[in-house]
């Protein structure tokens, strides 16, 4: 398969890329790194990326984050970057990318544990992750030509504990291999419209 992986140099993305690379052609993309450049906050940038690729068999996105901070002081200006990036960026990868995805191809988006178990100061991320999940459930009924879509919803990954652990006190760490397996299931398996939870 020819796979485009947006966020392929991040903690999760680089490990997923390595797991797939022995069996597939994996092309990484990112704003500042990767084989090709893409800014997922820009529809024009996404369109340009897919035009360069011409066709792909699978599109994976592990990019995007959201605001963590005091709920009492939170305003739209803190919320919008996450909506434009992690939410609408992934939505637009599908809305634009479906025309470049081969018959039987798949999209794999990334949400997260916060959709069900939000951490303190994590309301913005909880909202974004929940919206990503809902988009996947709806889009799975609408895609044509046997195209599939799933979301991987990871918990606090072991490899991210040093960077993000303080935001998630009391959360159990998830082994990276479990997270990678969720992406493999979505890409190489037959599941569709699934929120693959990696925290239970």
PDB file of C-alpha atoms in Angstrom:
ATOM      1  CA  UNK A   1       0.000   0.000   0.000  1.00  0.00           C
ATOM      2  CA  UNK A   2       0.952   3.619  -0.533  1.00  0.00           C
ATOM      3  CA  UNK A   3       0.342   5.327   2.812  1.00  0.00           C
ATOM      4  CA  UNK A   4       0.505   9.029   3.677  1.00  0.00           C
ATOM      5  CA  UNK A   5       1.132   9.642   7.383  1.00  0.00           C
ATOM      6  CA  UNK A   6       0.654  13.198   8.597  1.00  0.00           C
ATOM      7  CA  UNK A   7       2.565  13.773  11.804  1.00  0.00           C
ATOM      8  CA  UNK A   8       5.060  11.043  10.974  1.00  0.00           C
ATOM      9  CA  UNK A   9       7.848  12.569  13.052  1.00  0.00           C
ATOM     10  CA  UNK A  10       5.827  12.855  16.271  1.00  0.00           C
ATOM     11  CA  UNK A  11       5.996  10.429  19.194  1.00  0.00           C
ATOM     12  CA  UNK A  12       3.214   8.172  17.921  1.00  0.00           C
ATOM     13  CA  UNK A  13       3.637   8.896  14.216  1.00  0.00           C
ATOM     14  CA  UNK A  14       7.279   7.874  13.928  1.00  0.00           C
ATOM     15  CA  UNK A  15       6.600   4.564  15.670  1.00  0.00           C
ATOM     16  CA  UNK A  16       3.576   3.818  13.484  1.00  0.00           C
ATOM     17  CA  UNK A  17       5.605   4.708  10.388  1.00  0.00           C
ATOM     18  CA  UNK A  18       8.371   2.303  11.407  1.00  0.00           C
ATOM     19  CA  UNK A  19       5.862  -0.499  11.998  1.00  0.00           C
ATOM     20  CA  UNK A  20       4.327  -0.079   8.538  1.00  0.00           C
ATOM     21  CA  UNK A  21       7.484   0.645   6.549  1.00  0.00           C
ATOM     22  CA  UNK A  22       8.583  -2.978   6.203  1.00  0.00           C
ATOM     23  CA  UNK A  23       5.386  -3.884   4.326  1.00  0.00           C
ATOM     24  CA  UNK A  24       4.229  -0.671   2.680  1.00  0.00           C
ATOM     25  CA  UNK A  25       5.399   2.545   1.065  1.00  0.00           C
ATOM     26  CA  UNK A  26       5.075   5.106   3.854  1.00  0.00           C
ATOM     27  CA  UNK A  27       5.293   8.806   2.993  1.00  0.00           C
ATOM     28  CA  UNK A  28       5.462  11.164   5.971  1.00  0.00           C
ATOM     29  CA  UNK A  29       4.119  14.701   5.929  1.00  0.00           C
ATOM     30  CA  UNK A  30       4.184  17.594   8.350  1.00  0.00           C
ATOM     31  CA  UNK A  31       4.333  21.344   8.653  1.00  0.00           C
ATOM     32  CA  UNK A  32       8.084  21.400   9.358  1.00  0.00           C
ATOM     33  CA  UNK A  33       9.262  17.840   8.745  1.00  0.00           C
ATOM     34  CA  UNK A  34       8.609  14.735   6.678  1.00  0.00           C
ATOM     35  CA  UNK A  35       8.931  13.688   3.062  1.00  0.00           C
ATOM     36  CA  UNK A  36       6.452  16.364   1.994  1.00  0.00           C
ATOM     37  CA  UNK A  37       5.101  19.505   3.662  1.00  0.00           C
ATOM     38  CA  UNK A  38       1.494  20.082   4.618  1.00  0.00           C
ATOM     39  CA  UNK A  39      -0.297  22.524   6.902  1.00  0.00           C
ATOM     40  CA  UNK A  40      -3.510  20.781   7.898  1.00  0.00           C
ATOM     41  CA  UNK A  41      -5.059  24.106   8.970  1.00  0.00           C
ATOM     42  CA  UNK A  42      -5.081  25.057   5.269  1.00  0.00           C
ATOM     43  CA  UNK A  43      -7.446  23.449   2.770  1.00  0.00           C
ATOM     44  CA  UNK A  44      -5.199  24.651  -0.067  1.00  0.00           C
ATOM     45  CA  UNK A  45      -2.159  22.969   1.511  1.00  0.00           C
ATOM     46  CA  UNK A  46      -4.056  19.693   1.940  1.00  0.00           C
ATOM     47  CA  UNK A  47      -5.273  19.826  -1.667  1.00  0.00           C
ATOM     48  CA  UNK A  48      -1.706  20.498  -2.868  1.00  0.00           C
ATOM     49  CA  UNK A  49      -0.392  17.510  -0.896  1.00  0.00           C
ATOM     50  CA  UNK A  50      -2.938  15.119  -2.382  1.00  0.00           C
ATOM     51  CA  UNK A  51      -2.375  16.451  -5.890  1.00  0.00           C
ATOM     52  CA  UNK A  52       1.337  15.723  -5.495  1.00  0.00           C
ATOM     53  CA  UNK A  53       0.580  12.207  -4.253  1.00  0.00           C
ATOM     54  CA  UNK A  54      -2.013  11.611  -7.019  1.00  0.00           C
ATOM     55  CA  UNK A  55      -3.472   8.563  -5.228  1.00  0.00           C
ATOM     56  CA  UNK A  56      -3.040   6.886  -1.840  1.00  0.00           C
ATOM     57  CA  UNK A  57      -4.316   3.640  -0.358  1.00  0.00           C
ATOM     58  CA  UNK A  58      -4.354   4.883   3.227  1.00  0.00           C
ATOM     59  CA  UNK A  59      -4.202   8.236   4.996  1.00  0.00           C
ATOM     60  CA  UNK A  60      -3.206   8.368   8.672  1.00  0.00           C
ATOM     61  CA  UNK A  61      -3.140  11.500  10.799  1.00  0.00           C
ATOM     62  CA  UNK A  62      -1.378  11.603  14.167  1.00  0.00           C
ATOM     63  CA  UNK A  63      -0.952  15.397  14.141  1.00  0.00           C
ATOM     64  CA  UNK A  64      -2.792  18.047  16.105  1.00  0.00           C
ATOM     65  CA  UNK A  65      -3.370  19.032  19.692  1.00  0.00           C
ATOM     66  CA  UNK A  66      -5.527  21.386  21.726  1.00  0.00           C
ATOM     67  CA  UNK A  67      -5.479  23.864  24.580  1.00  0.00           C
ATOM     68  CA  UNK A  68      -4.940  22.817  28.173  1.00  0.00           C
ATOM     69  CA  UNK A  69      -5.602  25.544  30.687  1.00  0.00           C
ATOM     70  CA  UNK A  70      -7.850  27.033  33.341  1.00  0.00           C
ATOM     71  CA  UNK A  71     -11.505  26.668  32.373  1.00  0.00           C
ATOM     72  CA  UNK A  72     -12.427  29.887  34.150  1.00  0.00           C
ATOM     73  CA  UNK A  73     -10.134  31.925  31.925  1.00  0.00           C
ATOM     74  CA  UNK A  74     -10.632  29.976  28.693  1.00  0.00           C
ATOM     75  CA  UNK A  75     -12.024  31.902  25.737  1.00  0.00           C
ATOM     76  CA  UNK A  76     -12.529  31.278  22.034  1.00  0.00           C
ATOM     77  CA  UNK A  77      -9.022  32.474  21.163  1.00  0.00           C
ATOM     78  CA  UNK A  78      -7.525  29.539  23.088  1.00  0.00           C
ATOM     79  CA  UNK A  79      -9.990  27.040  21.627  1.00  0.00           C
ATOM     80  CA  UNK A  80      -9.801  27.915  17.931  1.00  0.00           C
ATOM     81  CA  UNK A  81      -6.241  26.716  17.116  1.00  0.00           C
ATOM     82  CA  UNK A  82      -7.171  23.172  18.187  1.00  0.00           C
ATOM     83  CA  UNK A  83     -10.428  23.304  16.254  1.00  0.00           C
ATOM     84  CA  UNK A  84      -8.626  24.546  13.129  1.00  0.00           C
ATOM     85  CA  UNK A  85      -5.851  21.986  13.537  1.00  0.00           C
ATOM     86  CA  UNK A  86      -6.791  18.717  15.202  1.00  0.00           C
ATOM     87  CA  UNK A  87     -10.500  18.895  14.341  1.00  0.00           C
ATOM     88  CA  UNK A  88     -10.949  20.666  11.013  1.00  0.00           C
ATOM     89  CA  UNK A  89      -7.508  19.612   9.823  1.00  0.00           C
ATOM     90  CA  UNK A  90      -8.481  15.966  10.122  1.00  0.00           C
ATOM     91  CA  UNK A  91     -11.971  16.588   8.782  1.00  0.00           C
ATOM     92  CA  UNK A  92     -10.518  18.292   5.711  1.00  0.00           C
ATOM     93  CA  UNK A  93      -8.041  15.473   5.145  1.00  0.00           C
ATOM     94  CA  UNK A  94     -11.102  13.270   4.643  1.00  0.00           C
ATOM     95  CA  UNK A  95     -13.324  15.708   2.740  1.00  0.00           C
ATOM     96  CA  UNK A  96     -10.524  16.507   0.300  1.00  0.00           C
ATOM     97  CA  UNK A  97      -8.631  13.222   0.443  1.00  0.00           C
ATOM     98  CA  UNK A  98     -11.590  10.973  -0.355  1.00  0.00           C
ATOM     99  CA  UNK A  99     -11.255  11.981  -4.013  1.00  0.00           C
ATOM    100  CA  UNK A 100      -7.629  10.791  -4.055  1.00  0.00           C
ATOM    101  CA  UNK A 101      -8.078   7.672  -1.926  1.00  0.00           C
ATOM    102  CA  UNK A 102      -8.229   4.414  -3.881  1.00  0.00           C
ATOM    103  CA  UNK A 103     -11.216   2.102  -3.846  1.00  0.00           C
ATOM    104  CA  UNK A 104     -11.143   0.162  -0.583  1.00  0.00           C
ATOM    105  CA  UNK A 105      -8.710   2.675   0.934  1.00  0.00           C
ATOM    106  CA  UNK A 106      -8.825   3.902   4.513  1.00  0.00           C
ATOM    107  CA  UNK A 107      -8.549   6.973   6.694  1.00  0.00           C
ATOM    108  CA  UNK A 108      -7.246   6.719  10.250  1.00  0.00           C
ATOM    109  CA  UNK A 109      -7.731   9.806  12.409  1.00  0.00           C
ATOM    110  CA  UNK A 110      -6.562  10.362  15.980  1.00  0.00           C
ATOM    111  CA  UNK A 111      -8.716  11.490  18.899  1.00  0.00           C
ATOM    112  CA  UNK A 112      -7.855  10.546  22.481  1.00  0.00           C
ATOM    113  CA  UNK A 113      -8.913   9.431  25.942  1.00  0.00           C
ATOM    114  CA  UNK A 114     -10.044  12.968  26.843  1.00  0.00           C
ATOM    115  CA  UNK A 115     -13.231  12.445  24.807  1.00  0.00           C
ATOM    116  CA  UNK A 116     -14.488  10.196  27.615  1.00  0.00           C
ATOM    117  CA  UNK A 117     -12.115  10.827  30.513  1.00  0.00           C
ATOM    118  CA  UNK A 118     -11.072  14.485  30.339  1.00  0.00           C
ATOM    119  CA  UNK A 119      -8.210  15.574  32.552  1.00  0.00           C
ATOM    120  CA  UNK A 120      -8.347  18.703  34.699  1.00  0.00           C
ATOM    121  CA  UNK A 121      -7.971  21.803  32.510  1.00  0.00           C
ATOM    122  CA  UNK A 122      -8.639  19.637  29.442  1.00  0.00           C
ATOM    123  CA  UNK A 123     -12.166  20.673  28.426  1.00  0.00           C
ATOM    124  CA  UNK A 124     -11.005  22.043  25.065  1.00  0.00           C
ATOM    125  CA  UNK A 125      -9.218  18.816  24.143  1.00  0.00           C
ATOM    126  CA  UNK A 126     -12.179  16.735  25.368  1.00  0.00           C
ATOM    127  CA  UNK A 127     -14.493  18.666  23.050  1.00  0.00           C
ATOM    128  CA  UNK A 128     -12.175  18.324  20.041  1.00  0.00           C
ATOM    129  CA  UNK A 129     -11.589  14.596  20.557  1.00  0.00           C
ATOM    130  CA  UNK A 130     -15.300  13.973  20.940  1.00  0.00           C
ATOM    131  CA  UNK A 131     -16.002  15.864  17.729  1.00  0.00           C
ATOM    132  CA  UNK A 132     -13.379  13.843  15.837  1.00  0.00           C
ATOM    133  CA  UNK A 133     -15.019  10.631  17.049  1.00  0.00           C
ATOM    134  CA  UNK A 134     -18.470  11.800  16.005  1.00  0.00           C
ATOM    135  CA  UNK A 135     -17.203  12.819  12.574  1.00  0.00           C
ATOM    136  CA  UNK A 136     -15.750   9.329  12.065  1.00  0.00           C
ATOM    137  CA  UNK A 137     -19.040   7.673  13.034  1.00  0.00           C
ATOM    138  CA  UNK A 138     -20.964   9.815  10.566  1.00  0.00           C
ATOM    139  CA  UNK A 139     -18.437   9.738   7.731  1.00  0.00           C
ATOM    140  CA  UNK A 140     -18.183   5.944   7.849  1.00  0.00           C
ATOM    141  CA  UNK A 141     -21.776   5.820   6.594  1.00  0.00           C
ATOM    142  CA  UNK A 142     -21.156   8.312   3.786  1.00  0.00           C
ATOM    143  CA  UNK A 143     -17.868   7.298   2.153  1.00  0.00           C
ATOM    144  CA  UNK A 144     -18.177   5.600  -1.246  1.00  0.00           C
ATOM    145  CA  UNK A 145     -16.161   2.967  -3.151  1.00  0.00           C
ATOM    146  CA  UNK A 146     -15.680   0.779  -0.064  1.00  0.00           C
ATOM    147  CA  UNK A 147     -13.529   3.427   1.589  1.00  0.00           C
ATOM    148  CA  UNK A 148     -13.189   3.051   5.362  1.00  0.00           C
ATOM    149  CA  UNK A 149     -12.586   5.459   8.251  1.00  0.00           C
ATOM    150  CA  UNK A 150     -11.676   4.895  11.899  1.00  0.00           C
ATOM    151  CA  UNK A 151     -10.284   6.874  14.800  1.00  0.00           C
ATOM    152  CA  UNK A 152      -7.591   5.671  17.171  1.00  0.00           C
ATOM    153  CA  UNK A 153      -8.230   7.049  20.655  1.00  0.00           C
ATOM    154  CA  UNK A 154      -5.066   6.589  22.713  1.00  0.00           C
ATOM    155  CA  UNK A 155      -4.596   7.136  26.406  1.00  0.00           C
ATOM    156  CA  UNK A 156      -1.405   8.549  27.907  1.00  0.00           C
ATOM    157  CA  UNK A 157       1.292   6.754  25.952  1.00  0.00           C
ATOM    158  CA  UNK A 158       4.401   5.591  27.803  1.00  0.00           C
ATOM    159  CA  UNK A 159       6.677   7.427  25.392  1.00  0.00           C
ATOM    160  CA  UNK A 160       4.823  10.701  26.061  1.00  0.00           C
ATOM    161  CA  UNK A 161       4.828  10.480  29.850  1.00  0.00           C
ATOM    162  CA  UNK A 162       7.772  12.820  30.350  1.00  0.00           C
ATOM    163  CA  UNK A 163       6.185  15.486  28.167  1.00  0.00           C
ATOM    164  CA  UNK A 164       2.502  15.170  29.072  1.00  0.00           C
ATOM    165  CA  UNK A 165       2.343  13.102  32.255  1.00  0.00           C
ATOM    166  CA  UNK A 166       1.846  16.103  34.530  1.00  0.00           C
ATOM    167  CA  UNK A 167      -1.388  16.934  32.682  1.00  0.00           C
ATOM    168  CA  UNK A 168      -2.840  13.477  33.413  1.00  0.00           C
ATOM    169  CA  UNK A 169      -2.315  12.671  37.112  1.00  0.00           C
ATOM    170  CA  UNK A 170      -3.518   9.172  37.985  1.00  0.00           C
ATOM    171  CA  UNK A 171      -3.863   7.979  34.366  1.00  0.00           C
ATOM    172  CA  UNK A 172      -2.461   4.551  33.588  1.00  0.00           C
ATOM    173  CA  UNK A 173       0.276   4.551  30.967  1.00  0.00           C
ATOM    174  CA  UNK A 174      -0.444   2.735  27.704  1.00  0.00           C
ATOM    175  CA  UNK A 175       2.368   0.680  26.106  1.00  0.00           C
ATOM    176  CA  UNK A 176       3.345   2.121  22.738  1.00  0.00           C
ATOM    177  CA  UNK A 177       2.925  -1.257  21.043  1.00  0.00           C
ATOM    178  CA  UNK A 178      -0.770  -1.302  21.975  1.00  0.00           C
ATOM    179  CA  UNK A 179      -1.202   2.096  20.338  1.00  0.00           C
ATOM    180  CA  UNK A 180       0.683   1.003  17.213  1.00  0.00           C
ATOM    181  CA  UNK A 181      -1.486  -2.111  16.975  1.00  0.00           C
ATOM    182  CA  UNK A 182      -4.602   0.077  16.897  1.00  0.00           C
ATOM    183  CA  UNK A 183      -3.295   1.900  13.831  1.00  0.00           C
ATOM    184  CA  UNK A 184      -2.357  -1.403  12.184  1.00  0.00           C
ATOM    185  CA  UNK A 185      -5.884  -2.690  12.809  1.00  0.00           C
ATOM    186  CA  UNK A 186      -7.387   0.373  11.172  1.00  0.00           C
ATOM    187  CA  UNK A 187      -5.068   0.377   8.160  1.00  0.00           C
ATOM    188  CA  UNK A 188      -4.504  -3.314   7.481  1.00  0.00           C
ATOM    189  CA  UNK A 189      -7.732  -4.723   8.929  1.00  0.00           C
ATOM    190  CA  UNK A 190     -11.325  -4.485   7.738  1.00  0.00           C
ATOM    191  CA  UNK A 191     -12.920  -2.409  10.518  1.00  0.00           C
ATOM    192  CA  UNK A 192     -14.957   0.658   9.616  1.00  0.00           C
ATOM    193  CA  UNK A 193     -16.572   3.380  11.699  1.00  0.00           C
ATOM    194  CA  UNK A 194     -14.712   2.254  14.805  1.00  0.00           C
ATOM    195  CA  UNK A 195     -13.353   4.343  17.655  1.00  0.00           C
ATOM    196  CA  UNK A 196     -10.423   2.114  18.589  1.00  0.00           C
ATOM    197  CA  UNK A 197      -9.874   2.872  22.262  1.00  0.00           C
ATOM    198  CA  UNK A 198      -6.419   2.215  23.656  1.00  0.00           C
ATOM    199  CA  UNK A 199      -6.893   2.999  27.317  1.00  0.00           C
ATOM    200  CA  UNK A 200      -9.377   0.495  28.719  1.00  0.00           C
TER     201      UNK A 200
END
